[in-house]
Amino acid sequence: DIQMTQSPSSVSASVGDRVTITCRASQGIFSWLAWYQQKPGKAPKLLIYAASSLQSGVPSRFSGSGSGTDFTLTISSLQPEDAATYYCQQANSLATFGQGTKVEIK
Amino acid sequence: ELQLLGSGGGLVQPGGSLRLSCAASGFTFSSYAMSWVRQAPGKGLEWVSVISGSGANIHHTDSVKGRFTISRDNSKNTLYLQMNSLRAEDTALYYCVKHYYYDGSTNYWYFDLWGRGTLVAVSS
């Protein structure tokens, strides 16, 4: 089974800051990776697929990069509405999610 | 409007059974693979089961094999999860999810539509 490890587990940043979350796969997954945003009490929302493709309707301040085993989600200018938990998910072999990264606003 | 409406959750004793349903609308249901993804209270996301659009191909995560069965009725635009021999560790919010198909893709393992989730609690 492919394991996904995210870091950090939580981050606190100010509005306008650049925030970076990393995700590492236990084996190579090419670019088969997605990022989701989950706000409290809500279902997850697809932000990025195929490592770097922005889902329709998602603000351009979100971007993804990486391939193989190491991936990154970047929020270029943090907004108050970005407070949420973010999950990566490998799509190379069935599906496995990372443990999540909670983003808080200072 | 694209929508997934889950139902059938509740409180059940260990060893008991439940059947979850998910009614789909706003898209051609039979054209898409569907999955169940669960989230234990305060925890992360765990993929549980997948079924192809035709229903011919099915996979379950190891922890539920032999206990859970995913199925679908394309004439009713409805997805199901039959859960037997339930354990305390099955307690979670169960999301019905639609797989994302996009132009040029050979991989359909992204989830672009999520239901609101139905809660399953296993406790004596």
PDB file of C-alpha atoms in Angstrom:
ATOM      1  CA  ASP A   1       0.000   0.000   0.000  1.00  0.00           C
ATOM      2  CA  ILE A   2       1.136   3.541  -0.723  1.00  0.00           C
ATOM      3  CA  GLN A   3       1.428   5.752   2.352  1.00  0.00           C
ATOM      4  CA  MET A   4       1.105   9.537   2.172  1.00  0.00           C
ATOM      5  CA  THR A   5       2.817  11.791   4.722  1.00  0.00           C
ATOM      6  CA  GLN A   6       2.003  15.486   4.998  1.00  0.00           C
ATOM      7  CA  SER A   7       3.929  18.208   6.762  1.00  0.00           C
ATOM      8  CA  PRO A   8       3.456  20.245   8.770  1.00  0.00           C
ATOM      9  CA  SER A   9       0.430  18.926  10.643  1.00  0.00           C
ATOM     10  CA  SER A  10      -0.640  22.497  11.310  1.00  0.00           C
ATOM     11  CA  VAL A  11       0.420  25.986  10.311  1.00  0.00           C
ATOM     12  CA  SER A  12      -0.601  29.432  11.540  1.00  0.00           C
ATOM     13  CA  ALA A  13      -0.047  32.332   9.180  1.00  0.00           C
ATOM     14  CA  SER A  14      -1.211  35.894   8.593  1.00  0.00           C
ATOM     15  CA  VAL A  15      -3.445  37.144   5.816  1.00  0.00           C
ATOM     16  CA  GLY A  16      -1.296  37.742   2.754  1.00  0.00           C
ATOM     17  CA  ASP A  17       1.383  35.230   3.742  1.00  0.00           C
ATOM     18  CA  ARG A  18       2.644  32.510   1.451  1.00  0.00           C
ATOM     19  CA  VAL A  19       1.832  29.054   2.824  1.00  0.00           C
ATOM     20  CA  THR A  20       3.430  25.816   1.654  1.00  0.00           C
ATOM     21  CA  ILE A  21       2.305  22.289   2.527  1.00  0.00           C
ATOM     22  CA  THR A  22       4.294  19.235   1.505  1.00  0.00           C
ATOM     23  CA  CYS A  23       3.191  15.680   0.830  1.00  0.00           C
ATOM     24  CA  ARG A  24       5.497  12.690   0.418  1.00  0.00           C
ATOM     25  CA  ALA A  25       4.504   9.331  -1.055  1.00  0.00           C
ATOM     26  CA  SER A  26       6.086   6.090   0.168  1.00  0.00           C
ATOM     27  CA  GLN A  27       6.753   5.138  -3.456  1.00  0.00           C
ATOM     28  CA  GLY A  28       6.687   6.930  -6.773  1.00  0.00           C
ATOM     29  CA  ILE A  29       3.252   7.957  -7.994  1.00  0.00           C
ATOM     30  CA  PHE A  30       4.230   9.933 -11.126  1.00  0.00           C
ATOM     31  CA  SER A  31       1.929  12.980 -11.040  1.00  0.00           C
ATOM     32  CA  TRP A  32      -1.138  11.127  -9.790  1.00  0.00           C
ATOM     33  CA  LEU A  33      -1.852  13.391  -6.854  1.00  0.00           C
ATOM     34  CA  ALA A  34      -4.736  15.580  -5.715  1.00  0.00           C
ATOM     35  CA  TRP A  35      -5.229  18.210  -3.033  1.00  0.00           C
ATOM     36  CA  TYR A  36      -8.500  18.796  -1.175  1.00  0.00           C
ATOM     37  CA  GLN A  37      -9.704  21.526   1.154  1.00  0.00           C
ATOM     38  CA  GLN A  38     -12.064  20.697   4.007  1.00  0.00           C
ATOM     39  CA  LYS A  39     -13.729  23.331   6.151  1.00  0.00           C
ATOM     40  CA  PRO A  40     -15.295  22.402   9.510  1.00  0.00           C
ATOM     41  CA  GLY A  41     -18.570  20.551   9.131  1.00  0.00           C
ATOM     42  CA  LYS A  42     -18.260  20.436   5.339  1.00  0.00           C
ATOM     43  CA  ALA A  43     -17.308  17.832   2.759  1.00  0.00           C
ATOM     44  CA  PRO A  44     -13.873  18.038   1.145  1.00  0.00           C
ATOM     45  CA  LYS A  45     -13.472  20.057  -2.049  1.00  0.00           C
ATOM     46  CA  LEU A  46     -11.131  19.161  -4.907  1.00  0.00           C
ATOM     47  CA  LEU A  47      -8.565  21.940  -5.445  1.00  0.00           C
ATOM     48  CA  ILE A  48      -5.779  20.407  -7.537  1.00  0.00           C
ATOM     49  CA  TYR A  49      -5.554  17.204  -9.580  1.00  0.00           C
ATOM     50  CA  ALA A  50      -2.742  15.603 -11.548  1.00  0.00           C
ATOM     51  CA  ALA A  51      -0.334  17.349  -9.141  1.00  0.00           C
ATOM     52  CA  SER A  52      -0.618  20.795 -10.714  1.00  0.00           C
ATOM     53  CA  SER A  53      -3.950  21.184 -12.541  1.00  0.00           C
ATOM     54  CA  LEU A  54      -6.277  23.706 -10.928  1.00  0.00           C
ATOM     55  CA  GLN A  55      -9.870  22.519 -10.631  1.00  0.00           C
ATOM     56  CA  SER A  56     -12.441  24.802 -12.229  1.00  0.00           C
ATOM     57  CA  GLY A  57     -13.570  27.606  -9.944  1.00  0.00           C
ATOM     58  CA  VAL A  58     -10.615  27.357  -7.562  1.00  0.00           C
ATOM     59  CA  PRO A  59      -8.795  30.671  -6.990  1.00  0.00           C
ATOM     60  CA  SER A  60      -5.453  31.037  -8.744  1.00  0.00           C
ATOM     61  CA  ARG A  61      -3.641  31.680  -5.454  1.00  0.00           C
ATOM     62  CA  PHE A  62      -3.688  27.895  -5.033  1.00  0.00           C
ATOM     63  CA  SER A  63      -1.040  25.964  -6.941  1.00  0.00           C
ATOM     64  CA  GLY A  64       0.450  22.489  -6.874  1.00  0.00           C
ATOM     65  CA  SER A  65       3.772  21.074  -7.958  1.00  0.00           C
ATOM     66  CA  GLY A  66       5.876  17.947  -7.799  1.00  0.00           C
ATOM     67  CA  SER A  67       6.167  14.472  -9.227  1.00  0.00           C
ATOM     68  CA  GLY A  68       7.441  11.089  -8.162  1.00  0.00           C
ATOM     69  CA  THR A  69       7.362  11.104  -4.371  1.00  0.00           C
ATOM     70  CA  ASP A  70       7.458  14.777  -3.345  1.00  0.00           C
ATOM     71  CA  PHE A  71       4.627  17.256  -3.831  1.00  0.00           C
ATOM     72  CA  THR A  72       3.734  20.753  -2.695  1.00  0.00           C
ATOM     73  CA  LEU A  73       0.561  22.794  -2.300  1.00  0.00           C
ATOM     74  CA  THR A  74       1.153  26.534  -2.172  1.00  0.00           C
ATOM     75  CA  ILE A  75      -1.251  29.297  -1.206  1.00  0.00           C
ATOM     76  CA  SER A  76       0.433  32.392  -2.596  1.00  0.00           C
ATOM     77  CA  SER A  77      -1.443  34.978  -0.528  1.00  0.00           C
ATOM     78  CA  LEU A  78      -3.420  33.540   2.361  1.00  0.00           C
ATOM     79  CA  GLN A  79      -7.013  34.758   2.706  1.00  0.00           C
ATOM     80  CA  PRO A  80      -9.337  34.434   5.721  1.00  0.00           C
ATOM     81  CA  GLU A  81     -11.556  31.985   3.831  1.00  0.00           C
ATOM     82  CA  ASP A  82      -8.578  29.647   3.357  1.00  0.00           C
ATOM     83  CA  ALA A  83      -8.708  28.534   6.987  1.00  0.00           C
ATOM     84  CA  ALA A  84      -9.293  24.795   6.620  1.00  0.00           C
ATOM     85  CA  THR A  85      -7.669  21.382   6.693  1.00  0.00           C
ATOM     86  CA  TYR A  86      -5.888  20.335   3.502  1.00  0.00           C
ATOM     87  CA  TYR A  87      -5.400  16.727   2.401  1.00  0.00           C
ATOM     88  CA  CYS A  88      -3.265  15.232  -0.317  1.00  0.00           C
ATOM     89  CA  GLN A  89      -4.409  12.016  -2.025  1.00  0.00           C
ATOM     90  CA  GLN A  90      -2.489   9.622  -4.228  1.00  0.00           C
ATOM     91  CA  ALA A  91      -4.338   8.366  -7.278  1.00  0.00           C
ATOM     92  CA  ASN A  92      -1.724   5.935  -8.591  1.00  0.00           C
ATOM     93  CA  SER A  93      -3.046   2.813  -6.889  1.00  0.00           C
ATOM     94  CA  LEU A  94      -6.612   3.021  -5.606  1.00  0.00           C
ATOM     95  CA  ALA A  95      -6.638   6.026  -3.228  1.00  0.00           C
ATOM     96  CA  THR A  96      -4.807   6.975  -0.056  1.00  0.00           C
ATOM     97  CA  PHE A  97      -5.010  10.290   1.757  1.00  0.00           C
ATOM     98  CA  GLY A  98      -2.433  12.107   3.821  1.00  0.00           C
ATOM     99  CA  GLN A  99      -3.236  12.806   7.472  1.00  0.00           C
ATOM    100  CA  GLY A 100      -4.122  16.442   6.819  1.00  0.00           C
ATOM    101  CA  THR A 101      -2.651  19.881   7.478  1.00  0.00           C
ATOM    102  CA  LYS A 102      -4.669  22.417   9.429  1.00  0.00           C
ATOM    103  CA  VAL A 103      -4.200  26.004   8.252  1.00  0.00           C
ATOM    104  CA  GLU A 104      -5.117  28.699  10.744  1.00  0.00           C
ATOM    105  CA  ILE A 105      -5.187  32.456  10.381  1.00  0.00           C
ATOM    106  CA  LYS A 106      -3.194  34.482  12.923  1.00  0.00           C
TER     107      LYS A 106
ATOM    108  CA  GLU B   1     -27.513  20.945  -9.973  1.00  0.00           C
ATOM    109  CA  LEU B   2     -25.027  18.179  -9.337  1.00  0.00           C
ATOM    110  CA  GLN B   3     -25.908  16.524  -6.048  1.00  0.00           C
ATOM    111  CA  LEU B   4     -25.266  13.438  -3.943  1.00  0.00           C
ATOM    112  CA  LEU B   5     -27.635  12.740  -1.041  1.00  0.00           C
ATOM    113  CA  GLY B   6     -26.557  10.085   1.400  1.00  0.00           C
ATOM    114  CA  SER B   7     -28.878   8.315   3.803  1.00  0.00           C
ATOM    115  CA  GLY B   8     -29.198   5.186   5.937  1.00  0.00           C
ATOM    116  CA  GLY B   9     -26.732   5.928   8.714  1.00  0.00           C
ATOM    117  CA  GLY B  10     -27.442   5.497  12.401  1.00  0.00           C
ATOM    118  CA  LEU B  11     -26.448   3.842  15.659  1.00  0.00           C
ATOM    119  CA  VAL B  12     -25.854   0.097  15.508  1.00  0.00           C
ATOM    120  CA  GLN B  13     -24.406  -2.466  17.903  1.00  0.00           C
ATOM    121  CA  PRO B  14     -21.112  -4.225  17.172  1.00  0.00           C
ATOM    122  CA  GLY B  15     -21.747  -7.121  14.815  1.00  0.00           C
ATOM    123  CA  GLY B  16     -24.784  -5.427  13.338  1.00  0.00           C
ATOM    124  CA  SER B  17     -25.578  -4.325   9.802  1.00  0.00           C
ATOM    125  CA  LEU B  18     -26.513  -1.137   7.980  1.00  0.00           C
ATOM    126  CA  ARG B  19     -27.185  -0.248   4.366  1.00  0.00           C
ATOM    127  CA  LEU B  20     -26.179   3.192   3.170  1.00  0.00           C
ATOM    128  CA  SER B  21     -27.740   4.757   0.088  1.00  0.00           C
ATOM    129  CA  CYS B  22     -26.672   7.702  -2.032  1.00  0.00           C
ATOM    130  CA  ALA B  23     -29.047   9.300  -4.521  1.00  0.00           C
ATOM    131  CA  ALA B  24     -27.323  11.088  -7.402  1.00  0.00           C
ATOM    132  CA  SER B  25     -28.726  13.867  -9.570  1.00  0.00           C
ATOM    133  CA  GLY B  26     -27.543  16.384 -12.141  1.00  0.00           C
ATOM    134  CA  PHE B  27     -25.228  14.085 -14.098  1.00  0.00           C
ATOM    135  CA  THR B  28     -25.326  10.838 -16.069  1.00  0.00           C
ATOM    136  CA  PHE B  29     -24.843   8.508 -13.114  1.00  0.00           C
ATOM    137  CA  SER B  30     -24.082   5.368 -15.096  1.00  0.00           C
ATOM    138  CA  SER B  31     -21.108   7.035 -16.818  1.00  0.00           C
ATOM    139  CA  TYR B  32     -19.064   7.504 -13.664  1.00  0.00           C
ATOM    140  CA  ALA B  33     -17.282   5.339 -11.159  1.00  0.00           C
ATOM    141  CA  MET B  34     -18.391   6.018  -7.597  1.00  0.00           C
ATOM    142  CA  SER B  35     -16.717   5.492  -4.246  1.00  0.00           C
ATOM    143  CA  TRP B  36     -17.386   5.644  -0.544  1.00  0.00           C
ATOM    144  CA  VAL B  37     -14.884   7.586   1.579  1.00  0.00           C
ATOM    145  CA  ARG B  38     -15.146   7.714   5.369  1.00  0.00           C
ATOM    146  CA  GLN B  39     -13.905  10.006   8.110  1.00  0.00           C
ATOM    147  CA  ALA B  40     -13.783   8.929  11.723  1.00  0.00           C
ATOM    148  CA  PRO B  41     -14.622  11.677  14.252  1.00  0.00           C
ATOM    149  CA  GLY B  42     -11.779  14.192  14.358  1.00  0.00           C
ATOM    150  CA  LYS B  43      -9.673  12.093  11.982  1.00  0.00           C
ATOM    151  CA  GLY B  44      -8.588  12.108   8.350  1.00  0.00           C
ATOM    152  CA  LEU B  45     -10.077  10.673   5.190  1.00  0.00           C
ATOM    153  CA  GLU B  46     -10.059   6.978   4.281  1.00  0.00           C
ATOM    154  CA  TRP B  47     -11.150   5.564   0.946  1.00  0.00           C
ATOM    155  CA  VAL B  48     -13.405   2.517   1.471  1.00  0.00           C
ATOM    156  CA  SER B  49     -14.885   1.104  -1.742  1.00  0.00           C
ATOM    157  CA  VAL B  50     -15.212   1.789  -5.486  1.00  0.00           C
ATOM    158  CA  ILE B  51     -17.551   0.573  -8.204  1.00  0.00           C
ATOM    159  CA  SER B  52     -17.261   1.212 -11.934  1.00  0.00           C
ATOM    160  CA  GLY B  53     -20.034   2.888 -13.903  1.00  0.00           C
ATOM    161  CA  SER B  54     -21.395  -0.422 -15.154  1.00  0.00           C
ATOM    162  CA  GLY B  55     -20.977  -2.097 -11.773  1.00  0.00           C
ATOM    163  CA  ALA B  56     -18.681  -4.740 -13.231  1.00  0.00           C
ATOM    164  CA  ASN B  57     -15.535  -3.707 -11.352  1.00  0.00           C
ATOM    165  CA  ILE B  58     -15.402  -3.395  -7.572  1.00  0.00           C
ATOM    166  CA  HIS B  59     -12.633  -2.904  -5.012  1.00  0.00           C
ATOM    167  CA  HIS B  60     -12.687  -2.549  -1.227  1.00  0.00           C
ATOM    168  CA  THR B  61     -10.013  -1.454   1.187  1.00  0.00           C
ATOM    169  CA  ASP B  62      -8.515  -4.392   3.086  1.00  0.00           C
ATOM    170  CA  SER B  63     -10.094  -3.525   6.442  1.00  0.00           C
ATOM    171  CA  VAL B  64     -13.636  -3.963   5.093  1.00  0.00           C
ATOM    172  CA  LYS B  65     -13.163  -6.856   2.659  1.00  0.00           C
ATOM    173  CA  GLY B  66     -15.636  -9.634   3.383  1.00  0.00           C
ATOM    174  CA  ARG B  67     -17.808  -7.312   5.481  1.00  0.00           C
ATOM    175  CA  PHE B  68     -18.822  -4.428   3.175  1.00  0.00           C
ATOM    176  CA  THR B  69     -20.333  -4.652  -0.303  1.00  0.00           C
ATOM    177  CA  ILE B  70     -20.679  -1.737  -2.694  1.00  0.00           C
ATOM    178  CA  SER B  71     -23.347  -1.831  -5.386  1.00  0.00           C
ATOM    179  CA  ARG B  72     -25.338   0.501  -7.618  1.00  0.00           C
ATOM    180  CA  ASP B  73     -28.679   0.675  -9.405  1.00  0.00           C
ATOM    181  CA  ASN B  74     -28.206   2.835 -12.488  1.00  0.00           C
ATOM    182  CA  SER B  75     -31.949   2.796 -13.207  1.00  0.00           C
ATOM    183  CA  LYS B  76     -32.469   4.564  -9.875  1.00  0.00           C
ATOM    184  CA  ASN B  77     -29.282   6.689  -9.947  1.00  0.00           C
ATOM    185  CA  THR B  78     -28.417   5.264  -6.552  1.00  0.00           C
ATOM    186  CA  LEU B  79     -25.238   3.953  -4.931  1.00  0.00           C
ATOM    187  CA  TYR B  80     -25.279   1.571  -1.975  1.00  0.00           C
ATOM    188  CA  LEU B  81     -22.953   0.291   0.734  1.00  0.00           C
ATOM    189  CA  GLN B  82     -24.051  -2.816   2.600  1.00  0.00           C
ATOM    190  CA  MET B  83     -22.119  -2.976   5.856  1.00  0.00           C
ATOM    191  CA  ASN B  84     -22.147  -6.215   7.877  1.00  0.00           C
ATOM    192  CA  SER B  85     -20.258  -7.363  10.986  1.00  0.00           C
ATOM    193  CA  LEU B  86     -19.769  -3.744  11.992  1.00  0.00           C
ATOM    194  CA  ARG B  87     -17.003  -2.852  14.432  1.00  0.00           C
ATOM    195  CA  ALA B  88     -16.385   0.160  16.647  1.00  0.00           C
ATOM    196  CA  GLU B  89     -13.599   1.242  14.292  1.00  0.00           C
ATOM    197  CA  ASP B  90     -16.156   1.565  11.470  1.00  0.00           C
ATOM    198  CA  THR B  91     -17.669   4.554  13.280  1.00  0.00           C
ATOM    199  CA  ALA B  92     -17.356   7.455  10.848  1.00  0.00           C
ATOM    200  CA  LEU B  93     -19.039   9.909   8.552  1.00  0.00           C
ATOM    201  CA  TYR B  94     -19.457   8.102   5.232  1.00  0.00           C
ATOM    202  CA  TYR B  95     -19.224  10.220   2.088  1.00  0.00           C
ATOM    203  CA  CYS B  96     -20.532   9.167  -1.280  1.00  0.00           C
ATOM    204  CA  VAL B  97     -18.161  10.555  -3.945  1.00  0.00           C
ATOM    205  CA  LYS B  98     -18.116  10.836  -7.731  1.00  0.00           C
ATOM    206  CA  HIS B  99     -14.930  10.127  -9.651  1.00  0.00           C
ATOM    207  CA  TYR B 100     -13.606  12.932 -11.855  1.00  0.00           C
ATOM    208  CA  TYR B 101     -13.218  12.323 -15.561  1.00  0.00           C
ATOM    209  CA  TYR B 102     -11.426  14.989 -17.600  1.00  0.00           C
ATOM    210  CA  ASP B 103     -10.318  15.317 -21.210  1.00  0.00           C
ATOM    211  CA  GLY B 104      -7.210  13.312 -22.020  1.00  0.00           C
ATOM    212  CA  SER B 105      -7.142  11.546 -18.691  1.00  0.00           C
ATOM    213  CA  THR B 106      -6.323   7.894 -18.194  1.00  0.00           C
ATOM    214  CA  ASN B 107      -6.721   8.120 -14.435  1.00  0.00           C
ATOM    215  CA  TYR B 108     -10.107   8.510 -12.808  1.00  0.00           C
ATOM    216  CA  TRP B 109      -9.083   8.398  -9.173  1.00  0.00           C
ATOM    217  CA  TYR B 110      -9.861  11.973  -8.249  1.00  0.00           C
ATOM    218  CA  PHE B 111     -13.108  12.904  -6.510  1.00  0.00           C
ATOM    219  CA  ASP B 112     -14.885  16.031  -7.740  1.00  0.00           C
ATOM    220  CA  LEU B 113     -18.315  15.725  -6.118  1.00  0.00           C
ATOM    221  CA  TRP B 114     -18.932  14.796  -2.497  1.00  0.00           C
ATOM    222  CA  GLY B 115     -22.176  14.181  -0.680  1.00  0.00           C
ATOM    223  CA  ARG B 116     -22.841  15.727   2.727  1.00  0.00           C
ATOM    224  CA  GLY B 117     -22.044  12.478   4.469  1.00  0.00           C
ATOM    225  CA  THR B 118     -24.075  10.066   6.555  1.00  0.00           C
ATOM    226  CA  LEU B 119     -23.013   9.171  10.090  1.00  0.00           C
ATOM    227  CA  VAL B 120     -22.500   5.576  11.185  1.00  0.00           C
ATOM    228  CA  ALA B 121     -21.942   4.955  14.901  1.00  0.00           C
ATOM    229  CA  VAL B 122     -21.085   1.461  16.122  1.00  0.00           C
ATOM    230  CA  SER B 123     -21.476   1.115  19.865  1.00  0.00           C
ATOM    231  CA  SER B 124     -23.092  -1.087  22.478  1.00  0.00           C
TER     232      SER B 124
END
